[in-house]
């Protein structure tokens, strides 16, 4: 694996240098850690955008070596992901820019229209907490009052884990829906979105989408999630990552439509104030402009008289 990684980085570095010779740039925007080593040694200012926690020691070592050598600026999606990067390159070089999502359309729920609908949405993977979601469902067995559903698929994750989720879900009376591109419709069909993510989840996009759509959120206080949800105002957080506590909060919300309505309205306000795409784009563009002249680290780094940007991507951008 490491041999293949080295070969891929060498190939990427060769391609990038050829592109820069053909079209000189003022800045290289690196959208994720896997491609970062390919820009090592390039005498052009670099902006590194980190969408996930660098939780592996080797990843932090490589990133620190490259970023310090380039005197690069860094964007992160949460204070949680910023912590190890600040230790690597210094706090002054790191800026937190929270993700933004499109408007999914706020829809107030009718509290008297059938059972309360509770769901989990996204990739089926161990770090997303589907088995804890199912344990909470088992603890709330009355399907006439509370219905549970899972929307998503394993994609590139462990297929065996997905199968175990499907097996336990069938026994618990949980509905399964496949992967969908219509996130808005799924959220509008739910009264409560559950996000029982593992401790390294940096900034779950689905939470921001739920805030926009008026879907109540119950989540673990994992990773960057407490930066997105104000407990008791725009959603509910468990005290610890416990399926039992998750079930308690779901019961509380299911029995209290007024609380659901208040959290949904406050969540929409939170999205409008903090998580719009326009705000995200504006802040990222401002950081790109700053990074292009950050300490002017290279005397020959600016090769052209007109602004230009080169971009190296290894993952989906945080927002449209």
GROMACS .gro file of C-alpha atoms in nm:
model
  320
    1UNK     CA    1   0.000   0.000   0.000
    2UNK     CA    2   0.277   0.243   0.092
    3UNK     CA    3   0.460   0.162  -0.231
    4UNK     CA    4   0.147   0.241  -0.432
    5UNK     CA    5   0.099   0.562  -0.235
    6UNK     CA    6   0.456   0.669  -0.313
    7UNK     CA    7   0.412   0.596  -0.683
    8UNK     CA    8   0.081   0.786  -0.694
    9UNK     CA    9   0.234   1.088  -0.521
   10UNK     CA   10   0.532   1.094  -0.756
   11UNK     CA   11   0.298   1.079  -1.055
   12UNK     CA   12   0.075   1.353  -0.910
   13UNK     CA   13   0.374   1.575  -0.837
   14UNK     CA   14   0.500   1.535  -1.196
   15UNK     CA   15   0.158   1.624  -1.339
   16UNK     CA   16   0.123   1.927  -1.109
   17UNK     CA   17   0.464   2.064  -1.203
   18UNK     CA   18   0.385   2.023  -1.571
   19UNK     CA   19   0.058   2.212  -1.525
   20UNK     CA   20   0.237   2.492  -1.343
   21UNK     CA   21   0.491   2.526  -1.624
   22UNK     CA   22   0.209   2.553  -1.878
   23UNK     CA   23  -0.009   2.781  -1.664
   24UNK     CA   24   0.175   2.953  -1.377
   25UNK     CA   25  -0.035   3.009  -1.066
   26UNK     CA   26  -0.038   3.244  -0.769
   27UNK     CA   27  -0.174   2.981  -0.531
   28UNK     CA   28  -0.226   2.605  -0.500
   29UNK     CA   29  -0.546   2.505  -0.316
   30UNK     CA   30  -0.513   2.153  -0.171
   31UNK     CA   31  -0.854   2.010  -0.087
   32UNK     CA   32  -0.767   1.723   0.149
   33UNK     CA   33  -0.466   1.541   0.295
   34UNK     CA   34  -0.406   1.254   0.053
   35UNK     CA   35  -0.272   1.473  -0.227
   36UNK     CA   36  -0.080   1.708   0.004
   37UNK     CA   37   0.267   1.543  -0.037
   38UNK     CA   38   0.250   1.609  -0.413
   39UNK     CA   39   0.292   1.985  -0.357
   40UNK     CA   40   0.602   1.946  -0.138
   41UNK     CA   41   0.886   2.167  -0.260
   42UNK     CA   42   0.675   2.373  -0.500
   43UNK     CA   43   0.763   2.740  -0.474
   44UNK     CA   44   0.407   2.870  -0.489
   45UNK     CA   45   0.191   2.970  -0.187
   46UNK     CA   46  -0.033   2.685  -0.068
   47UNK     CA   47  -0.372   2.679   0.106
   48UNK     CA   48  -0.457   2.341   0.259
   49UNK     CA   49  -0.827   2.274   0.333
   50UNK     CA   50  -0.880   1.998   0.589
   51UNK     CA   51  -1.232   1.848   0.607
   52UNK     CA   52  -1.146   1.567   0.848
   53UNK     CA   53  -0.942   1.504   1.161
   54UNK     CA   54  -0.582   1.399   1.107
   55UNK     CA   55  -0.614   1.124   1.365
   56UNK     CA   56  -0.331   0.899   1.245
   57UNK     CA   57   0.021   0.977   1.364
   58UNK     CA   58   0.176   0.915   1.023
   59UNK     CA   59  -0.080   1.150   0.860
   60UNK     CA   60   0.005   1.428   1.107
   61UNK     CA   61   0.378   1.370   1.056
   62UNK     CA   62   0.354   1.394   0.676
   63UNK     CA   63   0.118   1.692   0.686
   64UNK     CA   64   0.337   1.880   0.933
   65UNK     CA   65   0.650   1.818   0.727
   66UNK     CA   66   0.487   1.940   0.405
   67UNK     CA   67   0.300   2.236   0.553
   68UNK     CA   68   0.595   2.372   0.752
   69UNK     CA   69   0.820   2.339   0.449
   70UNK     CA   70   0.576   2.540   0.241
   71UNK     CA   71   0.486   2.793   0.512
   72UNK     CA   72   0.126   2.719   0.409
   73UNK     CA   73  -0.203   2.853   0.540
   74UNK     CA   74  -0.467   2.606   0.658
   75UNK     CA   75  -0.847   2.600   0.656
   76UNK     CA   76  -1.042   2.356   0.873
   77UNK     CA   77  -1.412   2.278   0.906
   78UNK     CA   78  -1.420   2.292   1.288
   79UNK     CA   79  -1.215   2.386   1.592
   80UNK     CA   80  -1.196   2.014   1.661
   81UNK     CA   81  -1.007   1.947   1.336
   82UNK     CA   82  -0.799   2.262   1.383
   83UNK     CA   83  -0.638   2.151   1.711
   84UNK     CA   84  -0.371   1.911   1.576
   85UNK     CA   85  -0.299   2.141   1.280
   86UNK     CA   86  -0.235   2.437   1.510
   87UNK     CA   87   0.022   2.227   1.692
   88UNK     CA   88   0.185   2.144   1.358
   89UNK     CA   89   0.202   2.488   1.196
   90UNK     CA   90   0.107   2.744   1.460
   91UNK     CA   91  -0.230   2.894   1.546
   92UNK     CA   92  -0.174   3.204   1.332
   93UNK     CA   93  -0.167   2.995   1.012
   94UNK     CA   94  -0.496   2.811   1.079
   95UNK     CA   95  -0.848   2.943   1.023
   96UNK     CA   96  -1.178   2.769   1.097
   97UNK     CA   97  -1.444   2.809   0.826
   98UNK     CA   98  -1.762   2.617   0.900
   99UNK     CA   99  -1.923   2.440   0.607
  100UNK     CA  100  -2.226   2.578   0.430
  101UNK     CA  101  -2.519   2.395   0.272
  102UNK     CA  102  -2.794   2.492   0.032
  103UNK     CA  103  -3.143   2.575   0.155
  104UNK     CA  104  -3.337   2.248   0.184
  105UNK     CA  105  -3.662   2.428   0.251
  106UNK     CA  106  -3.804   2.465   0.600
  107UNK     CA  107  -4.123   2.264   0.648
  108UNK     CA  108  -4.309   2.275   0.982
  109UNK     CA  109  -4.430   1.931   1.091
  110UNK     CA  110  -4.788   1.838   1.178
  111UNK     CA  111  -4.761   1.681   1.526
  112UNK     CA  112  -5.091   1.496   1.492
  113UNK     CA  113  -5.017   1.326   1.159
  114UNK     CA  114  -4.938   0.965   1.248
  115UNK     CA  115  -4.636   0.819   1.430
  116UNK     CA  116  -4.317   1.013   1.501
  117UNK     CA  117  -4.063   0.931   1.229
  118UNK     CA  118  -3.703   0.884   1.342
  119UNK     CA  119  -3.417   0.819   1.102
  120UNK     CA  120  -3.047   0.807   1.028
  121UNK     CA  121  -2.924   0.926   0.688
  122UNK     CA  122  -2.596   0.871   0.503
  123UNK     CA  123  -2.319   0.622   0.450
  124UNK     CA  124  -2.360   0.297   0.647
  125UNK     CA  125  -2.030   0.265   0.832
  126UNK     CA  126  -1.918   0.180   1.185
  127UNK     CA  127  -1.810   0.539   1.259
  128UNK     CA  128  -2.163   0.663   1.181
  129UNK     CA  129  -2.313   0.467   1.472
  130UNK     CA  130  -2.588   0.265   1.303
  131UNK     CA  131  -2.572  -0.016   1.561
  132UNK     CA  132  -2.627   0.234   1.844
  133UNK     CA  133  -2.920   0.373   1.647
  134UNK     CA  134  -3.066   0.021   1.628
  135UNK     CA  135  -3.013  -0.037   2.001
  136UNK     CA  136  -3.208   0.283   2.068
  137UNK     CA  137  -3.482   0.157   1.835
  138UNK     CA  138  -3.504  -0.173   2.024
  139UNK     CA  139  -3.549   0.024   2.347
  140UNK     CA  140  -3.854   0.200   2.193
  141UNK     CA  141  -4.053  -0.097   2.056
  142UNK     CA  142  -4.396   0.060   1.988
  143UNK     CA  143  -4.392   0.108   1.608
  144UNK     CA  144  -4.743   0.253   1.610
  145UNK     CA  145  -4.608   0.558   1.793
  146UNK     CA  146  -4.244   0.577   1.680
  147UNK     CA  147  -4.110   0.449   1.348
  148UNK     CA  148  -3.740   0.409   1.270
  149UNK     CA  149  -3.571   0.411   0.929
  150UNK     CA  150  -3.223   0.394   0.779
  151UNK     CA  151  -3.151   0.568   0.448
  152UNK     CA  152  -2.815   0.503   0.283
  153UNK     CA  153  -2.567   0.237   0.177
  154UNK     CA  154  -2.216   0.120   0.258
  155UNK     CA  155  -2.063   0.267  -0.061
  156UNK     CA  156  -1.687   0.228  -0.005
  157UNK     CA  157  -1.727   0.114   0.357
  158UNK     CA  158  -1.732  -0.239   0.501
  159UNK     CA  159  -2.004  -0.446   0.333
  160UNK     CA  160  -2.005  -0.690   0.625
  161UNK     CA  161  -2.094  -0.407   0.864
  162UNK     CA  162  -2.384  -0.303   0.641
  163UNK     CA  163  -2.510  -0.661   0.642
  164UNK     CA  164  -2.500  -0.676   1.022
  165UNK     CA  165  -2.693  -0.349   1.035
  166UNK     CA  166  -2.956  -0.486   0.797
  167UNK     CA  167  -2.990  -0.808   0.996
  168UNK     CA  168  -3.033  -0.634   1.331
  169UNK     CA  169  -3.254  -0.368   1.174
  170UNK     CA  170  -3.495  -0.623   1.032
  171UNK     CA  171  -3.528  -0.783   1.375
  172UNK     CA  172  -3.601  -0.441   1.529
  173UNK     CA  173  -3.869  -0.350   1.275
  174UNK     CA  174  -3.660  -0.072   1.117
  175UNK     CA  175  -3.734   0.031   0.759
  176UNK     CA  176  -3.447   0.044   0.508
  177UNK     CA  177  -3.420   0.279   0.213
  178UNK     CA  178  -3.131   0.280  -0.031
  179UNK     CA  179  -2.898   0.560  -0.124
  180UNK     CA  180  -3.071   0.873  -0.252
  181UNK     CA  181  -2.972   1.204  -0.402
  182UNK     CA  182  -3.289   1.369  -0.271
  183UNK     CA  183  -3.172   1.459   0.079
  184UNK     CA  184  -3.441   1.725   0.117
  185UNK     CA  185  -3.724   1.475   0.070
  186UNK     CA  186  -3.575   1.232   0.323
  187UNK     CA  187  -3.536   1.507   0.583
  188UNK     CA  188  -3.888   1.638   0.525
  189UNK     CA  189  -4.019   1.284   0.583
  190UNK     CA  190  -3.847   1.269   0.923
  191UNK     CA  191  -3.943   1.432   1.251
  192UNK     CA  192  -3.612   1.346   1.418
  193UNK     CA  193  -3.268   1.290   1.262
  194UNK     CA  194  -3.027   1.085   1.474
  195UNK     CA  195  -2.650   1.136   1.439
  196UNK     CA  196  -2.467   0.892   1.672
  197UNK     CA  197  -2.125   0.951   1.515
  198UNK     CA  198  -1.792   0.828   1.649
  199UNK     CA  199  -1.551   1.059   1.827
  200UNK     CA  200  -1.353   1.168   1.520
  201UNK     CA  201  -1.644   1.295   1.305
  202UNK     CA  202  -1.531   1.645   1.210
  203UNK     CA  203  -1.843   1.821   1.084
  204UNK     CA  204  -2.134   1.604   0.964
  205UNK     CA  205  -2.292   1.780   0.668
  206UNK     CA  206  -2.626   1.609   0.731
  207UNK     CA  207  -2.669   1.806   1.055
  208UNK     CA  208  -2.652   2.136   0.869
  209UNK     CA  209  -2.895   2.004   0.608
  210UNK     CA  210  -3.137   1.900   0.883
  211UNK     CA  211  -3.119   2.244   1.045
  212UNK     CA  212  -3.211   2.399   0.711
  213UNK     CA  213  -3.500   2.157   0.653
  214UNK     CA  214  -3.659   2.195   0.995
  215UNK     CA  215  -3.578   1.842   1.111
  216UNK     CA  216  -3.494   1.801   1.481
  217UNK     CA  217  -3.147   1.661   1.551
  218UNK     CA  218  -3.042   1.425   1.829
  219UNK     CA  219  -2.669   1.355   1.830
  220UNK     CA  220  -2.371   1.235   2.025
  221UNK     CA  221  -2.136   1.513   2.148
  222UNK     CA  222  -1.864   1.372   1.922
  223UNK     CA  223  -1.584   1.549   1.738
  224UNK     CA  224  -1.699   1.880   1.595
  225UNK     CA  225  -2.073   1.818   1.649
  226UNK     CA  226  -2.102   2.040   1.964
  227UNK     CA  227  -1.980   2.329   1.746
  228UNK     CA  228  -2.277   2.280   1.513
  229UNK     CA  229  -2.556   2.204   1.763
  230UNK     CA  230  -2.634   2.422   2.064
  231UNK     CA  231  -2.773   2.169   2.307
  232UNK     CA  232  -3.129   2.251   2.406
  233UNK     CA  233  -3.156   2.535   2.153
  234UNK     CA  234  -3.102   2.399   1.801
  235UNK     CA  235  -3.092   2.028   1.885
  236UNK     CA  236  -3.025   1.779   2.163
  237UNK     CA  237  -2.692   1.619   2.256
  238UNK     CA  238  -2.647   1.318   2.479
  239UNK     CA  239  -2.413   1.355   2.774
  240UNK     CA  240  -2.202   1.066   2.645
  241UNK     CA  241  -2.202   0.832   2.342
  242UNK     CA  242  -2.459   0.591   2.483
  243UNK     CA  243  -2.745   0.415   2.302
  244UNK     CA  244  -2.945   0.432   2.625
  245UNK     CA  245  -2.914   0.811   2.643
  246UNK     CA  246  -2.996   0.830   2.274
  247UNK     CA  247  -3.319   0.638   2.337
  248UNK     CA  248  -3.405   0.867   2.631
  249UNK     CA  249  -3.377   1.181   2.415
  250UNK     CA  250  -3.575   1.025   2.130
  251UNK     CA  251  -3.852   0.935   2.378
  252UNK     CA  252  -3.848   1.290   2.516
  253UNK     CA  253  -3.881   1.443   2.169
  254UNK     CA  254  -4.142   1.192   2.052
  255UNK     CA  255  -4.363   1.281   2.348
  256UNK     CA  256  -4.317   1.657   2.315
  257UNK     CA  257  -4.424   1.811   1.980
  258UNK     CA  258  -4.384   2.163   2.121
  259UNK     CA  259  -4.017   2.093   2.195
  260UNK     CA  260  -3.969   1.949   1.846
  261UNK     CA  261  -4.125   2.258   1.693
  262UNK     CA  262  -3.908   2.495   1.898
  263UNK     CA  263  -3.586   2.308   1.820
  264UNK     CA  264  -3.675   2.297   1.449
  265UNK     CA  265  -3.741   2.673   1.434
  266UNK     CA  266  -3.423   2.754   1.625
  267UNK     CA  267  -3.226   2.516   1.404
  268UNK     CA  268  -3.348   2.699   1.095
  269UNK     CA  269  -3.234   3.030   1.248
  270UNK     CA  270  -2.897   2.875   1.326
  271UNK     CA  271  -2.857   2.759   0.966
  272UNK     CA  272  -2.953   3.104   0.833
  273UNK     CA  273  -2.704   3.278   1.062
  274UNK     CA  274  -2.409   3.040   1.041
  275UNK     CA  275  -2.428   2.775   0.770
  276UNK     CA  276  -2.541   2.933   0.443
  277UNK     CA  277  -2.343   2.855   0.127
  278UNK     CA  278  -2.297   3.228   0.056
  279UNK     CA  279  -2.119   3.281   0.389
  280UNK     CA  280  -1.901   2.973   0.333
  281UNK     CA  281  -1.795   3.084  -0.014
  282UNK     CA  282  -1.722   3.438   0.100
  283UNK     CA  283  -1.498   3.324   0.385
  284UNK     CA  284  -1.313   3.068   0.172
  285UNK     CA  285  -1.252   3.323  -0.103
  286UNK     CA  286  -1.119   3.571   0.153
  287UNK     CA  287  -0.878   3.308   0.284
  288UNK     CA  288  -0.765   3.226  -0.070
  289UNK     CA  289  -0.676   3.592  -0.123
  290UNK     CA  290  -0.483   3.604   0.205
  291UNK     CA  291  -0.299   3.281   0.134
  292UNK     CA  292  -0.175   3.403  -0.204
  293UNK     CA  293   0.039   3.663  -0.025
  294UNK     CA  294   0.089   3.488   0.311
  295UNK     CA  295   0.431   3.612   0.430
  296UNK     CA  296   0.544   3.598   0.063
  297UNK     CA  297   0.742   3.282   0.150
  298UNK     CA  298   0.907   3.248  -0.191
  299UNK     CA  299   1.085   3.524  -0.379
  300UNK     CA  300   0.999   3.357  -0.710
  301UNK     CA  301   0.663   3.214  -0.605
  302UNK     CA  302   0.450   3.463  -0.800
  303UNK     CA  303   0.497   3.373  -1.164
  304UNK     CA  304   0.222   3.565  -1.340
  305UNK     CA  305   0.089   3.918  -1.342
  306UNK     CA  306  -0.277   3.812  -1.357
  307UNK     CA  307  -0.445   3.623  -1.070
  308UNK     CA  308  -0.454   3.248  -1.119
  309UNK     CA  309  -0.527   2.951  -0.901
  310UNK     CA  310  -0.427   2.587  -0.929
  311UNK     CA  311  -0.634   2.338  -0.736
  312UNK     CA  312  -0.546   1.988  -0.618
  313UNK     CA  313  -0.845   1.785  -0.504
  314UNK     CA  314  -0.873   1.449  -0.336
  315UNK     CA  315  -1.223   1.468  -0.189
  316UNK     CA  316  -1.564   1.627  -0.246
  317UNK     CA  317  -1.577   1.999  -0.160
  318UNK     CA  318  -1.754   2.080   0.162
  319UNK     CA  319  -2.033   2.268  -0.014
  320UNK     CA  320  -2.162   2.334  -0.365
   0.00000   0.00000   0.00000
